[in-house]
XYZ file of N, CA and C in Angstrom:
273
model
N 110.957 58.254 37.195
C 112.249 58.945 36.735
C 111.502 60.634 36.406
N 112.516 61.197 36.839
C 112.267 62.580 36.832
C 112.066 63.393 35.543
N 111.359 63.935 34.864
C 111.257 64.711 33.904
C 112.060 66.433 33.796
N 112.671 66.543 32.966
C 113.223 68.200 33.385
C 112.251 68.931 32.824
N 111.594 70.304 33.641
C 110.827 70.648 33.859
C 111.301 72.116 33.527
N 110.451 73.406 32.808
C 111.013 74.492 32.916
C 109.607 75.431 32.946
N 110.113 76.608 33.095
C 108.893 77.442 33.936
C 108.165 78.362 32.873
N 107.311 78.816 32.585
C 106.677 79.804 31.657
C 106.246 80.982 32.526
N 106.637 82.236 32.108
C 105.626 83.121 33.061
C 104.835 84.018 31.858
N 103.611 84.016 32.365
C 102.539 84.544 31.315
C 101.927 85.847 31.959
N 102.188 86.924 31.436
C 101.214 87.859 31.612
C 99.866 88.061 30.805
N 98.705 88.551 31.444
C 97.553 88.432 30.941
C 96.871 89.502 31.119
N 95.310 89.669 30.526
C 94.723 90.962 30.773
C 93.613 90.840 32.083
N 93.101 89.512 32.064
C 91.712 89.244 32.622
C 92.036 87.878 33.774
N 91.870 88.033 34.788
C 91.527 86.684 35.800
C 90.769 86.000 34.678
N 89.805 86.043 34.163
C 89.100 84.810 33.972
C 89.209 83.952 33.155
N 90.461 84.274 32.501
C 91.104 82.898 31.536
C 91.949 82.135 31.965
N 92.613 82.196 33.508
C 93.129 81.192 34.370
C 92.765 79.495 33.475
N 91.720 79.205 33.575
C 91.123 77.877 33.010
C 91.904 77.707 31.852
N 91.939 78.393 30.995
C 92.347 78.431 29.656
C 93.923 77.977 29.815
N 94.562 78.616 30.627
C 96.137 78.491 30.943
C 96.210 77.166 31.699
N 95.534 76.590 32.178
C 95.770 75.504 32.629
C 96.284 74.051 31.914
N 95.574 74.429 30.759
C 95.277 73.518 29.479
C 96.622 73.231 28.905
N 97.642 74.101 29.255
C 99.089 74.233 28.655
C 100.146 73.573 29.622
N 99.440 73.592 30.472
C 101.179 72.958 31.730
C 100.262 72.529 33.109
N 101.044 72.793 33.978
C 101.255 72.836 35.333
C 101.036 74.254 35.842
N 100.162 74.525 36.417
C 99.797 76.091 36.600
C 100.047 75.980 38.243
N 101.129 76.662 38.620
C 101.740 76.659 39.873
C 101.160 77.920 40.769
N 101.193 79.057 39.914
C 101.469 80.318 40.877
C 100.668 81.440 40.159
N 99.099 82.087 40.675
C 98.915 83.194 39.613
C 98.876 84.447 40.587
N 99.268 85.683 40.259
C 99.104 86.770 40.632
C 97.662 87.684 40.455
N 96.897 88.016 41.363
C 95.977 88.624 40.976
C 96.511 90.261 40.390
N 97.222 90.764 41.408
C 97.530 91.990 41.319
C 98.245 92.351 40.049
N 99.227 91.866 40.100
C 100.182 91.901 39.001
C 99.741 91.530 37.471
N 98.818 90.302 37.589
C 98.257 89.908 36.400
C 99.452 88.926 35.723
N 100.012 87.947 36.251
C 100.546 86.991 35.540
C 100.693 85.721 36.358
N 100.845 84.652 35.671
C 101.061 83.277 36.037
C 101.956 82.327 35.974
N 102.460 81.226 36.408
C 103.596 80.900 36.434
C 103.245 79.515 35.658
N 103.919 78.916 34.814
C 103.429 77.757 34.510
C 104.579 76.651 34.173
N 104.687 75.522 34.404
C 105.633 74.693 34.608
C 105.343 73.765 33.172
N 106.137 73.222 32.509
C 105.757 72.617 30.870
C 107.312 71.715 31.428
N 107.267 70.355 30.257
C 108.239 69.843 29.891
C 109.273 70.625 29.038
N 110.612 70.482 29.289
C 111.616 71.284 29.118
C 111.667 71.167 27.343
N 111.221 69.662 26.580
C 111.398 69.440 25.497
C 110.243 70.269 24.554
N 109.430 70.760 25.497
C 108.097 71.158 24.818
C 107.756 72.875 25.285
N 109.021 73.070 25.808
C 109.118 74.797 26.286
C 108.832 75.912 25.451
N 109.394 75.608 24.142
C 109.750 76.705 23.152
C 108.019 76.683 22.144
N 107.575 75.508 21.969
C 106.414 75.227 21.582
C 105.188 75.839 22.140
N 105.168 75.240 23.475
C 104.260 75.935 24.443
C 103.865 77.437 24.579
N 105.276 77.802 24.857
C 105.498 79.541 24.822
C 104.770 80.137 23.601
N 105.115 79.985 22.376
C 104.844 80.110 21.340
C 103.033 79.757 21.104
N 102.725 78.997 21.492
C 101.200 78.559 21.678
C 100.714 79.630 22.384
N 101.270 79.930 23.532
C 100.495 80.599 24.629
C 100.612 82.295 24.329
N 101.627 82.771 23.315
C 101.704 83.957 23.206
C 100.721 84.275 21.883
N 100.076 83.343 21.240
C 98.996 83.359 20.196
C 97.814 83.715 20.564
N 97.563 83.260 21.944
C 96.382 83.540 22.772
C 95.846 84.873 22.640
N 94.579 85.446 22.370
C 94.426 86.958 22.420
C 94.233 87.464 23.957
N 94.542 86.700 24.850
C 94.361 87.545 26.437
C 95.724 87.634 26.622
N 96.720 86.649 26.444
C 98.074 86.965 26.591
C 98.971 87.999 26.433
N 99.383 89.022 26.986
C 100.079 90.143 26.702
C 101.755 89.738 26.272
N 102.244 89.030 27.018
C 103.522 88.753 26.627
C 103.702 87.345 27.471
N 104.954 86.524 27.070
C 105.351 85.753 27.684
C 107.055 85.461 28.020
N 107.692 84.950 28.717
C 108.924 84.625 29.000
C 109.665 83.229 29.519
N 110.584 82.719 28.983
C 110.627 81.360 29.689
C 112.018 81.793 30.757
N 111.641 80.605 31.989
C 112.448 80.757 32.825
C 113.735 80.243 32.771
N 114.859 80.897 33.200
C 116.171 80.758 33.060
C 116.735 79.830 34.636
N 115.748 79.488 35.391
C 116.216 78.512 36.548
C 117.053 77.346 36.073
N 116.710 76.362 35.032
C 117.253 75.237 34.929
C 118.642 75.513 34.393
N 119.022 76.592 33.820
C 120.496 76.784 33.163
C 121.341 77.653 34.229
N 120.971 77.937 35.689
C 121.340 78.836 36.397
C 122.013 77.736 37.529
N 123.589 77.708 37.559
C 124.129 76.940 38.585
C 123.871 77.164 39.835
N 123.313 76.205 40.818
C 122.935 76.102 42.019
C 123.846 75.532 42.915
N 124.926 74.758 42.685
C 125.900 74.403 43.709
C 127.256 75.422 43.971
N 127.284 75.759 45.018
C 128.144 76.935 45.330
C 129.131 76.303 46.527
N 130.550 76.388 45.830
C 131.432 75.718 46.568
C 132.514 76.179 47.304
N 132.908 77.678 47.193
C 133.444 78.497 48.133
C 132.774 79.468 48.750
N 131.741 78.968 49.245
C 130.385 80.294 49.881
C 131.336 80.492 51.359
N 131.232 81.696 51.532
C 131.865 82.185 53.391
C 131.043 82.402 54.014
N 130.780 81.450 55.099
C 129.895 81.736 56.233
C 130.349 83.318 56.811
N 128.982 83.586 57.514
C 128.942 84.859 58.217
C 129.418 84.774 59.536
N 130.319 85.389 60.193
C 130.956 84.836 61.343
C 129.758 85.038 62.358
N 128.998 86.246 62.322
C 128.066 86.767 63.251
C 126.944 85.032 63.397
N 126.184 85.229 61.875
C 125.372 83.717 62.059
C 125.780 82.530 62.423
N 127.192 82.501 62.349
C 127.822 81.156 62.821
C 127.784 81.203 64.343
N 128.027 82.498 65.039
C 128.123 82.622 66.361
C 126.578 82.413 67.023
N 125.683 82.931 66.217
C 124.088 83.007 66.581
C 123.795 81.196 66.744
N 124.378 80.853 65.702
C 123.524 79.517 65.364
C 124.291 78.505 66.530
N 125.622 78.838 67.193
C 126.459 78.130 68.272
C 125.809 78.277 69.801
N 125.356 79.743 69.849
C 124.768 79.806 71.257
C 122.999 79.575 71.213
N 122.301 79.119 70.151
C 121.206 78.677 70.083
C 120.125 79.977 69.917
N 120.268 81.244 69.237
C 119.509 82.376 69.268
C 118.594 82.084 67.833
């Protein structure tokens, strides 16, 4: 059975604290240049985990991802005629 997951974006001050972030969820992505990390947690625990992460001394700020709440099924999407022609001739 698949569990519902939600992402938490965590901005931090130093790269040396990445190990501590791994304890709070599944670490998916870390940006060295912009100093943020993407962590996935169970949706039921997302708000508690975000509050726990915010209390850490090296964390600048946190934000919950809105991806689970965005509709991804598009019904009346029109195809581009130029792309459709390119696909037919094999470009």
